[in-house]
Amino acid sequence: MSVAMVTGASRGLGRAVAGELAARGWDLVLSARGAGPLEEAGEALRAAGARVSVVAGDVSSAAHRAELVAAARALGGLDLLVNNAGVLGAEPLVALAVHPLEGLREAFEVNVVAPLGLVQESLPLLRASAAGAVLNISSDAAVVPYRTWGGYGATKAAGDLMSAVLAVEEPGLRVWWADPGSMRTRMMAAAEPGEDLAGLPTPREVAPVLLTLLTAPAPSGRYTAEELAGARERHEDVEGHAGAEGHAGAEGHSGAEDALGADGASAVDGVQR
């Protein structure tokens, strides 16, 4: 049985990713700051048949990270680490000229330092897996200079580069840094309280798109939900056409692979935050 660790798993994208993995038969180690909501999430996933360990705490704590890895070891190992937990650094977001430096320090601690710490703690288990993988949640703010998103975007840019270097240094692992795009979440509402989020997708809609990285399986690289969704649709169209014609014209090529350039880098960067 495959084991995944998901941080920030009590709500939003983390909760949706955990639910999607449980539906696919994965066992889970879940982390979040709030013990109550995290336990509720764990109970719901156990009811669906998954083995679930919930460990409430702050990912910026080394002791908490050690607890998470111990929980994964107790479940039999670790095949996938999803670094999803994050903070904005200011709520609502503000211009760099007035960005609180203490908030920026916290954002770098939670969004950059903690994910690397968890990778370091998890590496022995991930290396021992037949298909060890790391999925770091990125943002379009890492590559596009949106007003007021400078502090948060800087942490995500740092995370992207860290992920890219990790992919080079750990060629036996698959390392993905993926931008899910803007979603209808509490975090997005806190970032820009005046924005109308009604037209944005929910995390439940985005989670299965991101997890096509697992089913491809896709090589290490930067991806966006937008490109993954488009590649999946094209792949399904090709498969459907091949079935009707009695042959598979694109056999051996996954939707996620189709989203890549020849050098393994993502072909398109999304335009959502």
CSV table of C-alpha atoms in Angstrom, one decimal:
chain,number,residue,atom,x,y,z
A,1,MET,CA,0.0,0.0,0.0
A,2,SER,CA,1.4,3.5,-0.9
A,3,VAL,CA,1.7,6.1,1.8
A,4,ALA,CA,1.5,9.9,1.3
A,5,MET,CA,2.1,12.7,3.7
A,6,VAL,CA,0.1,15.9,3.1
A,7,THR,CA,0.6,19.1,5.1
A,8,GLY,CA,-2.1,21.8,5.5
A,9,ALA,CA,-4.5,18.9,5.2
A,10,SER,CA,-7.5,20.1,7.3
A,11,ARG,CA,-9.1,22.2,4.6
A,12,GLY,CA,-8.6,23.7,1.1
A,13,LEU,CA,-6.3,22.0,-1.4
A,14,GLY,CA,-4.6,19.8,1.2
A,15,ARG,CA,-7.8,18.3,2.3
A,16,ALA,CA,-8.9,17.8,-1.3
A,17,VAL,CA,-5.6,16.1,-2.3
A,18,ALA,CA,-5.8,13.9,0.8
A,19,GLY,CA,-9.4,12.9,-0.2
A,20,GLU,CA,-8.4,12.1,-3.8
A,21,LEU,CA,-5.4,10.0,-2.6
A,22,ALA,CA,-7.6,8.1,-0.2
A,23,ALA,CA,-10.1,7.4,-3.0
A,24,ARG,CA,-7.2,5.9,-5.0
A,25,GLY,CA,-6.3,3.5,-2.1
A,26,TRP,CA,-3.4,5.5,-0.5
A,27,ASP,CA,-2.7,5.5,3.2
A,28,LEU,CA,-2.1,9.0,4.7
A,29,VAL,CA,-0.2,11.0,7.2
A,30,LEU,CA,-1.9,14.4,7.6
A,31,SER,CA,-0.6,17.6,9.2
A,32,ALA,CA,-2.3,20.9,10.1
A,33,ARG,CA,-2.2,23.4,12.9
A,34,GLY,CA,-5.8,23.0,14.0
A,35,ALA,CA,-6.3,19.6,15.8
A,36,GLY,CA,-10.1,19.6,15.6
A,37,PRO,CA,-10.5,20.2,11.9
A,38,LEU,CA,-7.6,17.8,11.2
A,39,GLU,CA,-9.1,15.0,13.2
A,40,GLU,CA,-12.5,15.6,11.4
A,41,ALA,CA,-10.7,15.2,8.1
A,42,GLY,CA,-9.0,12.1,9.3
A,43,GLU,CA,-12.2,10.5,10.5
A,44,ALA,CA,-13.9,11.1,7.1
A,45,LEU,CA,-11.0,9.5,5.3
A,46,ARG,CA,-10.9,6.5,7.6
A,47,ALA,CA,-14.6,6.1,6.9
A,48,ALA,CA,-13.7,5.8,3.3
A,49,GLY,CA,-11.4,3.0,4.0
A,50,ALA,CA,-8.0,4.6,4.3
A,51,ARG,CA,-5.4,4.1,7.1
A,52,VAL,CA,-4.9,7.7,8.3
A,53,SER,CA,-2.5,9.1,10.9
A,54,VAL,CA,-3.2,12.7,12.0
A,55,VAL,CA,-0.5,14.7,13.6
A,56,ALA,CA,-1.5,18.3,14.5
A,57,GLY,CA,1.2,20.8,14.7
A,58,ASP,CA,3.2,23.5,12.9
A,59,VAL,CA,5.5,22.4,10.1
A,60,SER,CA,8.0,25.1,11.1
A,61,SER,CA,8.7,22.9,14.2
A,62,ALA,CA,11.5,20.4,13.8
A,63,ALA,CA,9.8,18.2,16.4
A,64,HIS,CA,6.6,18.2,14.5
A,65,ARG,CA,8.3,17.2,11.3
A,66,ALA,CA,10.0,14.3,13.1
A,67,GLU,CA,6.6,13.2,14.4
A,68,LEU,CA,5.2,13.2,10.9
A,69,VAL,CA,8.0,11.0,9.5
A,70,ALA,CA,7.7,8.6,12.4
A,71,ALA,CA,4.0,8.3,11.6
A,72,ALA,CA,4.8,7.5,8.0
A,73,ARG,CA,7.3,4.9,9.1
A,74,ALA,CA,4.7,3.3,11.2
A,75,LEU,CA,2.4,3.0,8.2
A,76,GLY,CA,5.2,1.2,6.3
A,77,GLY,CA,7.2,4.0,4.6
A,78,LEU,CA,6.6,7.1,2.5
A,79,ASP,CA,6.0,7.3,-1.3
A,80,LEU,CA,4.8,10.8,-1.7
A,81,LEU,CA,5.4,14.0,0.2
A,82,VAL,CA,3.0,16.9,-0.5
A,83,ASN,CA,4.3,20.2,0.9
A,84,ASN,CA,1.0,22.2,0.8
A,85,ALA,CA,1.0,24.1,4.1
A,86,GLY,CA,1.6,27.8,3.6
A,87,VAL,CA,1.0,31.3,4.9
A,88,LEU,CA,0.5,34.6,3.2
A,89,GLY,CA,2.7,36.8,5.4
A,90,ALA,CA,0.1,39.5,5.5
A,91,GLU,CA,-3.7,39.4,5.5
A,92,PRO,CA,-4.9,41.1,3.3
A,93,LEU,CA,-1.8,41.3,1.1
A,94,VAL,CA,-0.1,44.7,1.0
A,95,ALA,CA,2.6,46.4,-1.1
A,96,LEU,CA,6.2,45.7,-0.4
A,97,ALA,CA,6.7,49.2,0.8
A,98,VAL,CA,4.6,48.5,3.9
A,99,HIS,CA,4.9,44.7,4.1
A,100,PRO,CA,5.5,43.7,7.8
A,101,LEU,CA,8.9,42.1,8.0
A,102,GLU,CA,7.9,39.8,10.8
A,103,GLY,CA,5.2,38.4,8.5
A,104,LEU,CA,7.7,38.0,5.7
A,105,ARG,CA,10.0,36.0,8.0
A,106,GLU,CA,7.1,33.8,9.0
A,107,ALA,CA,6.2,33.2,5.4
A,108,PHE,CA,9.7,32.2,4.5
A,109,GLU,CA,9.9,29.9,7.6
A,110,VAL,CA,6.6,28.1,6.7
A,111,ASN,CA,6.7,28.2,2.9
A,112,VAL,CA,10.4,27.6,2.3
A,113,VAL,CA,12.4,26.4,5.3
A,114,ALA,CA,9.8,24.0,6.7
A,115,PRO,CA,9.2,22.2,3.3
A,116,LEU,CA,13.0,21.7,3.0
A,117,GLY,CA,13.2,20.5,6.6
A,118,LEU,CA,10.5,18.0,5.9
A,119,VAL,CA,12.2,16.8,2.7
A,120,GLN,CA,15.4,16.3,4.7
A,121,GLU,CA,13.6,14.4,7.4
A,122,SER,CA,11.8,12.2,4.8
A,123,LEU,CA,14.6,11.5,2.4
A,124,PRO,CA,15.5,8.1,3.8
A,125,LEU,CA,12.0,6.8,3.4
A,126,LEU,CA,11.5,8.5,0.0
A,127,ARG,CA,14.7,7.0,-1.3
A,128,ALA,CA,13.7,3.6,-0.2
A,129,SER,CA,10.4,3.8,-2.1
A,130,ALA,CA,10.1,2.3,-5.5
A,131,ALA,CA,8.6,5.5,-6.8
A,132,GLY,CA,9.4,8.2,-4.3
A,133,ALA,CA,8.0,11.7,-5.1
A,134,VAL,CA,7.8,15.2,-3.7
A,135,LEU,CA,5.0,17.6,-4.7
A,136,ASN,CA,5.6,21.2,-3.7
A,137,ILE,CA,2.7,23.5,-4.2
A,138,SER,CA,3.8,26.6,-6.0
A,139,SER,CA,2.0,29.7,-7.3
A,140,ASP,CA,1.8,31.9,-10.4
A,141,ALA,CA,3.0,34.7,-8.0
A,142,ALA,CA,6.4,32.9,-8.1
A,143,VAL,CA,6.9,33.9,-11.8
A,144,VAL,CA,4.6,36.9,-12.4
A,145,PRO,CA,5.0,40.3,-10.5
A,146,TYR,CA,1.5,40.9,-9.3
A,147,ARG,CA,0.9,44.0,-7.1
A,148,THR,CA,0.8,43.1,-3.4
A,149,TRP,CA,1.9,39.5,-4.0
A,150,GLY,CA,5.6,40.3,-3.7
A,151,GLY,CA,6.3,38.8,-0.3
A,152,TYR,CA,4.3,35.6,-0.8
A,153,GLY,CA,5.5,35.3,-4.3
A,154,ALA,CA,9.1,35.6,-3.2
A,155,THR,CA,8.7,32.6,-0.9
A,156,LYS,CA,7.1,30.6,-3.8
A,157,ALA,CA,9.9,31.6,-6.2
A,158,ALA,CA,12.4,30.4,-3.6
A,159,GLY,CA,10.5,27.2,-3.3
A,160,ASP,CA,10.5,26.7,-7.0
A,161,LEU,CA,14.3,27.0,-7.3
A,162,MET,CA,14.8,24.8,-4.3
A,163,SER,CA,12.5,22.2,-5.9
A,164,ALA,CA,14.5,22.4,-9.2
A,165,VAL,CA,17.8,21.9,-7.4
A,166,LEU,CA,16.4,19.0,-5.4
A,167,ALA,CA,15.3,17.3,-8.6
A,168,VAL,CA,19.0,17.6,-9.9
A,169,GLU,CA,20.5,16.4,-6.6
A,170,GLU,CA,18.0,13.5,-6.1
A,171,PRO,CA,17.6,12.0,-9.6
A,172,GLY,CA,16.1,8.9,-8.1
A,173,LEU,CA,13.0,10.9,-7.0
A,174,ARG,CA,10.4,12.6,-9.0
A,175,VAL,CA,10.1,16.2,-7.8
A,176,TRP,CA,7.2,18.4,-9.0
A,177,TRP,CA,6.5,22.0,-8.2
A,178,ALA,CA,3.0,22.7,-9.3
A,179,ASP,CA,0.8,25.9,-9.5
A,180,PRO,CA,-2.8,25.0,-8.8
A,181,GLY,CA,-4.1,28.4,-10.0
A,182,SER,CA,-6.5,30.6,-8.2
A,183,MET,CA,-9.1,28.7,-6.2
A,184,ARG,CA,-12.1,29.4,-4.0
A,185,THR,CA,-10.4,29.0,-0.7
A,186,ARG,CA,-10.2,30.9,2.7
A,187,MET,CA,-6.6,31.7,1.9
A,188,MET,CA,-7.5,33.5,-1.4
A,189,ALA,CA,-10.3,35.3,0.4
A,190,ALA,CA,-7.9,36.5,3.1
A,191,ALA,CA,-5.4,37.6,0.4
A,192,GLU,CA,-7.8,39.8,-1.5
A,193,PRO,CA,-11.0,40.3,0.6
A,194,GLY,CA,-12.7,42.4,-2.1
A,195,GLU,CA,-12.4,39.9,-4.9
A,196,ASP,CA,-15.3,37.9,-6.2
A,197,LEU,CA,-14.2,34.3,-6.0
A,198,ALA,CA,-17.5,32.8,-7.2
A,199,GLY,CA,-16.1,31.9,-10.6
A,200,LEU,CA,-13.0,30.2,-9.4
A,201,PRO,CA,-12.7,26.4,-9.2
A,202,THR,CA,-12.8,24.6,-5.9
A,203,PRO,CA,-9.9,22.6,-4.5
A,204,ARG,CA,-11.9,19.4,-5.1
A,205,GLU,CA,-11.9,20.3,-8.8
A,206,VAL,CA,-8.2,21.0,-8.9
A,207,ALA,CA,-6.8,18.1,-6.8
A,208,PRO,CA,-7.4,15.3,-9.3
A,209,VAL,CA,-5.8,17.4,-12.0
A,210,LEU,CA,-2.6,17.9,-10.0
A,211,LEU,CA,-2.5,14.2,-9.2
A,212,THR,CA,-2.3,13.3,-12.9
A,213,LEU,CA,1.4,13.8,-12.2
A,214,LEU,CA,1.2,10.5,-10.3
A,215,THR,CA,-0.7,8.6,-12.8
A,216,ALA,CA,1.4,9.7,-15.8
A,217,PRO,CA,4.0,9.2,-14.2
A,218,ALA,CA,5.5,12.6,-15.0
A,219,PRO,CA,9.1,13.6,-14.9
A,220,SER,CA,10.4,16.2,-12.4
A,221,GLY,CA,9.5,19.7,-13.4
A,222,ARG,CA,7.3,22.7,-12.9
A,223,TYR,CA,3.6,22.3,-13.9
A,224,THR,CA,0.4,24.2,-13.7
A,225,ALA,CA,-3.1,22.9,-13.2
A,226,GLU,CA,-4.2,24.7,-16.4
A,227,GLU,CA,-1.7,22.9,-18.6
A,228,LEU,CA,-2.3,19.6,-16.9
A,229,ALA,CA,-6.0,19.9,-17.4
A,230,GLY,CA,-5.5,20.8,-21.1
A,231,ALA,CA,-3.1,17.9,-21.6
A,232,ARG,CA,-5.5,15.5,-19.9
A,233,GLU,CA,-8.3,16.5,-22.1
A,234,ARG,CA,-6.2,16.2,-25.2
A,235,HIS,CA,-5.0,12.7,-24.1
A,236,GLU,CA,-8.6,11.6,-23.4
A,237,ASP,CA,-9.7,12.8,-26.8
A,238,VAL,CA,-6.8,10.9,-28.4
A,239,GLU,CA,-7.6,7.7,-26.5
A,240,GLY,CA,-11.3,8.0,-27.4
A,241,HIS,CA,-10.4,8.4,-31.0
A,242,ALA,CA,-8.0,5.5,-30.9
A,243,GLY,CA,-10.6,3.3,-29.4
A,244,ALA,CA,-13.1,4.2,-32.1
A,245,GLU,CA,-10.5,3.5,-34.8
A,246,GLY,CA,-9.2,0.3,-33.2
A,247,HIS,CA,-5.7,1.5,-32.5
A,248,ALA,CA,-3.9,3.7,-30.0
A,249,GLY,CA,-2.2,6.5,-32.0
A,250,ALA,CA,-0.6,8.1,-28.9
A,251,GLU,CA,0.3,4.9,-27.0
A,252,GLY,CA,3.0,5.4,-24.4
A,253,HIS,CA,2.4,9.2,-24.0
A,254,SER,CA,0.7,10.5,-20.9
A,255,GLY,CA,-1.3,13.7,-20.5
A,256,ALA,CA,1.2,15.1,-18.1
A,257,GLU,CA,4.1,14.2,-20.5
A,258,ASP,CA,2.3,16.0,-23.3
A,259,ALA,CA,2.3,19.2,-21.1
A,260,LEU,CA,6.1,19.2,-21.2
A,261,GLY,CA,8.7,20.6,-23.6
A,262,ALA,CA,11.5,18.4,-24.9
A,263,ASP,CA,13.8,19.4,-22.0
A,264,GLY,CA,11.3,18.3,-19.4
A,265,ALA,CA,10.4,21.8,-18.3
A,266,SER,CA,6.7,22.9,-18.4
A,267,ALA,CA,5.7,24.3,-21.7
A,268,VAL,CA,3.2,26.9,-20.3
A,269,ASP,CA,3.2,29.0,-17.2
A,270,GLY,CA,-0.3,29.7,-15.9
A,271,VAL,CA,-1.6,33.2,-15.3
A,272,GLN,CA,-3.4,32.6,-12.0
A,273,ARG,CA,-2.1,33.2,-8.6
